[in-house]
Short mmCIF file of C-alpha atoms in Angstrom, two decimals:
data_model
loop_
_atom_site.label_atom_id
_atom_site.label_comp_id
_atom_site.label_asym_id
_atom_site.label_seq_id
_atom_site.Cartn_x
_atom_site.Cartn_y
_atom_site.Cartn_z
CA ASN L 295 -55.25 45.12 -29.03
CA ALA L 296 -57.39 42.83 -31.17
CA GLY L 297 -57.17 40.11 -28.50
CA VAL L 298 -57.73 36.60 -29.85
CA THR L 299 -58.86 36.39 -33.46
CA GLN L 300 -60.12 33.33 -35.33
CA THR L 301 -60.79 32.73 -39.00
CA PRO L 302 -62.99 31.70 -40.62
CA LYS L 303 -66.20 32.35 -38.65
CA PHE L 304 -68.13 29.67 -40.51
CA ARG L 305 -67.16 26.81 -42.77
CA ILE L 306 -68.86 23.85 -44.40
CA LEU L 307 -66.63 20.92 -45.36
CA LYS L 308 -67.33 17.73 -47.22
CA ILE L 309 -66.32 14.42 -45.68
CA GLY L 310 -62.65 13.74 -46.35
CA GLN L 311 -61.67 17.37 -46.99
CA SER L 312 -58.99 19.11 -44.96
CA MET L 313 -58.73 22.62 -43.60
CA THR L 314 -56.84 24.83 -41.19
CA LEU L 315 -58.53 26.93 -38.55
CA GLN L 316 -56.50 30.02 -37.85
CA CYS L 317 -55.96 31.54 -34.41
CA ALA L 318 -53.85 34.56 -33.52
CA GLN L 319 -53.35 36.66 -30.40
CA ASP L 320 -51.56 39.97 -29.98
CA MET L 321 -51.24 39.95 -26.19
CA ASN L 322 -47.88 38.11 -26.08
CA HIS L 323 -49.50 35.24 -24.19
CA ASN L 324 -47.45 32.11 -23.64
CA TYR L 325 -50.30 29.65 -23.40
CA MET L 326 -52.72 28.91 -26.20
CA TYR L 327 -55.53 26.36 -26.37
CA TRP L 328 -57.95 24.81 -28.83
CA TYR L 329 -61.35 23.65 -27.62
CA ARG L 330 -64.39 22.23 -29.30
CA GLN L 331 -67.91 22.71 -28.02
CA ASP L 332 -70.72 20.45 -29.14
CA PRO L 333 -74.36 21.57 -28.66
CA GLY L 334 -75.36 21.58 -24.99
CA MET L 335 -71.92 20.50 -23.92
CA GLY L 336 -68.97 22.10 -22.22
CA LEU L 337 -65.61 22.74 -23.75
CA LYS L 338 -63.36 19.82 -24.62
CA LEU L 339 -59.64 20.51 -24.91
CA ILE L 340 -58.12 19.39 -28.22
CA TYR L 341 -54.53 20.66 -28.02
CA TYR L 342 -52.63 23.25 -26.08
CA SER L 343 -49.27 24.99 -26.25
CA VAL L 344 -47.11 26.50 -23.52
CA GLY L 345 -44.95 28.45 -25.93
CA ALA L 346 -43.53 28.59 -29.43
CA GLY L 347 -42.39 25.14 -30.55
CA ILE L 348 -44.15 23.30 -27.72
CA THR L 349 -47.52 21.61 -28.10
CA ASP L 350 -49.33 18.83 -26.27
CA LYS L 351 -52.48 16.78 -26.61
CA GLY L 352 -55.63 17.50 -24.70
CA GLU L 353 -58.66 15.32 -24.08
CA VAL L 354 -59.84 14.87 -27.70
CA PRO L 355 -56.85 15.20 -30.09
CA ASN L 356 -57.71 12.48 -32.63
CA GLY L 357 -58.24 13.82 -36.13
CA TYR L 358 -56.46 17.12 -35.44
CA ASN L 359 -52.95 18.53 -35.59
CA VAL L 360 -51.41 21.77 -34.40
CA SER L 361 -48.22 23.74 -34.72
CA ARG L 362 -46.85 26.76 -32.86
CA SER L 363 -44.03 28.35 -34.81
CA THR L 364 -44.56 31.81 -33.31
CA THR L 365 -45.92 33.18 -30.04
CA GLU L 366 -48.82 34.81 -31.87
CA ASP L 367 -50.22 31.99 -34.02
CA PHE L 368 -51.66 28.60 -33.17
CA PRO L 369 -53.37 27.00 -36.20
CA LEU L 370 -55.47 23.84 -35.92
CA ARG L 371 -55.38 21.41 -38.84
CA LEU L 372 -58.21 19.00 -39.62
CA GLU L 373 -57.22 16.13 -41.85
CA LEU L 374 -59.88 13.96 -43.50
CA ALA L 375 -62.89 15.75 -42.02
CA ALA L 376 -65.62 13.56 -40.52
CA PRO L 377 -69.21 14.42 -39.46
CA SER L 378 -68.14 13.87 -35.84
CA GLN L 379 -65.97 16.97 -36.17
CA THR L 380 -69.01 19.18 -36.67
CA SER L 381 -68.71 21.59 -33.77
CA VAL L 382 -67.85 25.11 -32.67
CA TYR L 383 -64.12 25.57 -32.21
CA PHE L 384 -62.72 28.09 -29.76
CA CYS L 385 -59.16 29.23 -29.46
CA ALA L 386 -58.00 30.77 -26.18
CA SER L 387 -54.83 32.26 -24.75
CA ARG L 388 -53.48 33.00 -21.30
CA LEU L 389 -50.50 34.80 -19.86
CA ALA L 390 -48.28 32.60 -17.69
CA GLY L 391 -49.11 33.13 -14.01
CA ALA L 392 -52.50 34.67 -14.73
CA ASP L 393 -55.91 33.07 -14.33
CA THR L 394 -57.87 34.50 -17.17
CA GLN L 395 -58.21 32.68 -20.44
CA TYR L 396 -59.20 34.98 -23.28
CA PHE L 397 -61.34 33.31 -25.91
CA GLY L 398 -61.66 34.05 -29.57
CA PRO L 399 -65.09 34.42 -31.19
CA GLY L 400 -65.16 30.83 -32.43
CA THR L 401 -65.38 29.00 -35.74
CA ARG L 402 -68.59 27.11 -36.53
CA LEU L 403 -67.68 24.06 -38.62
CA THR L 404 -70.12 21.72 -40.32
CA VAL L 405 -68.95 18.53 -42.01
CA LEU L 406 -71.44 17.00 -44.45
CA GLN D 1000 -61.08 10.78 -15.82
CA LYS D 1001 -61.56 14.18 -14.26
CA GLU D 1002 -65.20 15.17 -14.25
CA VAL D 1003 -67.06 18.37 -13.59
CA GLU D 1004 -70.80 18.00 -13.16
CA GLN D 1005 -73.45 20.66 -13.57
CA ASN D 1006 -77.21 20.51 -13.85
CA SER D 1007 -77.91 21.55 -17.43
CA GLY D 1008 -81.13 23.35 -16.46
CA PRO D 1009 -82.67 25.56 -17.55
CA LEU D 1010 -82.82 27.33 -14.23
CA SER D 1011 -85.57 29.93 -14.41
CA VAL D 1012 -85.73 32.75 -11.87
CA PRO D 1013 -87.71 35.99 -11.73
CA GLU D 1014 -85.97 39.32 -12.11
CA GLY D 1015 -84.57 40.49 -8.78
CA ALA D 1016 -84.26 37.00 -7.29
CA ILE D 1017 -81.12 35.13 -6.31
CA ALA D 1018 -79.94 32.55 -8.84
CA SER D 1019 -77.94 29.65 -7.41
CA LEU D 1020 -75.75 27.60 -9.74
CA ASN D 1021 -73.97 24.47 -8.55
CA CYS D 1022 -71.02 22.41 -9.64
CA THR D 1023 -69.31 19.27 -8.32
CA TYR D 1024 -65.93 17.92 -9.36
CA SER D 1025 -64.18 14.58 -9.05
CA ASP D 1026 -60.48 15.52 -8.82
CA ARG D 1027 -59.61 16.09 -5.15
CA GLY D 1028 -56.34 17.69 -6.22
CA SER D 1029 -58.12 20.55 -7.96
CA GLN D 1030 -56.74 23.90 -6.91
CA SER D 1031 -58.41 26.54 -9.04
CA PHE D 1032 -62.09 27.02 -9.73
CA PHE D 1033 -63.72 29.25 -12.28
CA TRP D 1034 -67.11 30.40 -13.45
CA TYR D 1035 -67.53 31.46 -17.07
CA ARG D 1036 -70.57 33.09 -18.62
CA GLN D 1037 -71.45 32.27 -22.21
CA TYR D 1038 -74.17 34.08 -24.09
CA SER D 1039 -75.83 32.20 -26.91
CA GLY D 1040 -73.60 32.13 -29.97
CA LYS D 1041 -70.74 33.85 -28.16
CA SER D 1042 -67.49 32.78 -26.55
CA PRO D 1043 -67.07 32.17 -22.80
CA GLU D 1044 -65.89 34.99 -20.55
CA LEU D 1045 -64.47 34.59 -17.06
CA ILE D 1046 -66.61 36.15 -14.33
CA MET D 1047 -65.26 34.62 -11.11
CA SER D 1048 -62.30 32.65 -9.86
CA ILE D 1049 -61.84 31.14 -6.39
CA TYR D 1050 -59.00 29.18 -4.83
CA SER D 1051 -59.70 28.71 -1.12
CA ASN D 1052 -62.64 27.48 0.89
CA GLY D 1053 -65.33 30.01 1.67
CA ASP D 1054 -67.00 32.82 -0.19
CA LYS D 1055 -65.67 35.35 -2.66
CA GLU D 1056 -67.83 38.29 -3.63
CA ASP D 1057 -67.61 40.53 -6.69
CA GLY D 1058 -70.51 42.88 -7.14
CA ARG D 1059 -73.70 40.85 -7.54
CA PHE D 1060 -71.74 37.60 -7.87
CA THR D 1061 -70.59 35.35 -5.03
CA ALA D 1062 -68.58 32.19 -5.58
CA GLN D 1063 -68.58 29.58 -2.83
CA LEU D 1064 -66.06 26.76 -2.50
CA ASN D 1065 -66.12 23.67 -0.30
CA LYS D 1066 -63.16 21.44 -1.11
CA ALA D 1067 -64.12 18.77 1.41
CA SER D 1068 -67.43 18.30 -0.39
CA GLN D 1069 -65.86 18.93 -3.82
CA TYR D 1070 -68.48 21.53 -4.47
CA VAL D 1071 -68.42 25.02 -5.93
CA SER D 1072 -71.35 27.33 -6.47
CA LEU D 1073 -72.17 30.71 -7.94
CA LEU D 1074 -74.83 33.00 -6.52
CA ILE D 1075 -76.18 35.87 -8.57
CA ARG D 1076 -78.05 38.43 -6.50
CA ASP D 1077 -80.67 40.78 -7.93
CA SER D 1078 -80.78 38.74 -11.14
CA GLN D 1079 -81.36 40.72 -14.31
CA PRO D 1080 -82.62 39.55 -17.73
CA SER D 1081 -79.13 40.38 -19.03
CA ASP D 1082 -77.81 37.58 -16.78
CA SER D 1083 -79.63 35.05 -18.96
CA ALA D 1084 -76.83 32.88 -20.33
CA THR D 1085 -75.11 29.54 -19.85
CA TYR D 1086 -72.74 29.40 -16.90
CA LEU D 1087 -69.77 27.06 -17.22
CA CYS D 1088 -67.89 25.75 -14.21
CA ALA D 1089 -64.22 24.90 -14.73
CA VAL D 1090 -61.62 23.40 -12.40
CA SER D 1091 -57.90 22.89 -12.76
CA ARG D 1092 -54.78 21.87 -10.95
CA ASP D 1093 -51.18 22.87 -11.47
CA GLN D 1094 -49.56 20.33 -13.78
CA GLY D 1095 -45.92 21.35 -13.90
CA GLY D 1096 -46.85 24.95 -14.53
CA SER D 1097 -49.51 24.15 -17.10
CA TYR D 1098 -53.05 25.16 -16.36
CA ILE D 1099 -55.38 22.70 -18.02
CA PRO D 1100 -58.98 23.38 -17.03
CA THR D 1101 -61.76 20.82 -17.18
CA PHE D 1102 -65.15 22.31 -18.01
CA GLY D 1103 -68.62 21.23 -17.04
CA ARG D 1104 -71.36 21.22 -19.66
CA GLY D 1105 -72.89 24.38 -18.22
CA THR D 1106 -76.17 25.45 -16.64
CA SER D 1107 -78.61 27.53 -18.66
CA LEU D 1108 -80.03 30.43 -16.64
CA ILE D 1109 -83.16 32.28 -17.69
CA VAL D 1110 -84.11 35.45 -15.82
CA HIS D 1111 -87.65 36.47 -16.69
CA PRO D 1112 -89.06 39.96 -16.13
#
């Protein structure tokens, strides 16, 4: 199993550009999550999904969109990038009924 | 607003000592409590979970929970330099089957030889 994979690892965007952060898991997990982590801070939940076709907002959803068309994939879309979106983005997944969230390696995004 | 508070540190301990990491939370309905370890530049990994009051031991790690005081801690015995990392506390409650954890900002631990 590859676990949770994220692409790209690094990206620099200009203000106003858009991009999609990719996340995939091969563990057949129902739950998937997107977090952002700013320097010296904990993880803030952006969006989560409890299964294909079902998504919901987390604590900091503004400026982002998600979709979940398959169990495996949970892409995060940034529209009109802003410097405030400079952060490290982590995707995670969890099997229903289990405790452990498995995190991907992260995407480091800089908006200039 | 659910809050999870941790001292950001750094907490510096000598090799072989006991490191004590603390966390308080505001949501009295919290049911599940977790400690994650995050090495610099890496993703978090779960090291302990605890659900009921008291202590839970796993190797060199002991998690302690006191729901009345809304307090959870992590003890690391015989600390090693490889334990140097940021430790994130997370709490959650069951929300209709969804598990939505709230994370603290983490405590940086430095174990020096």
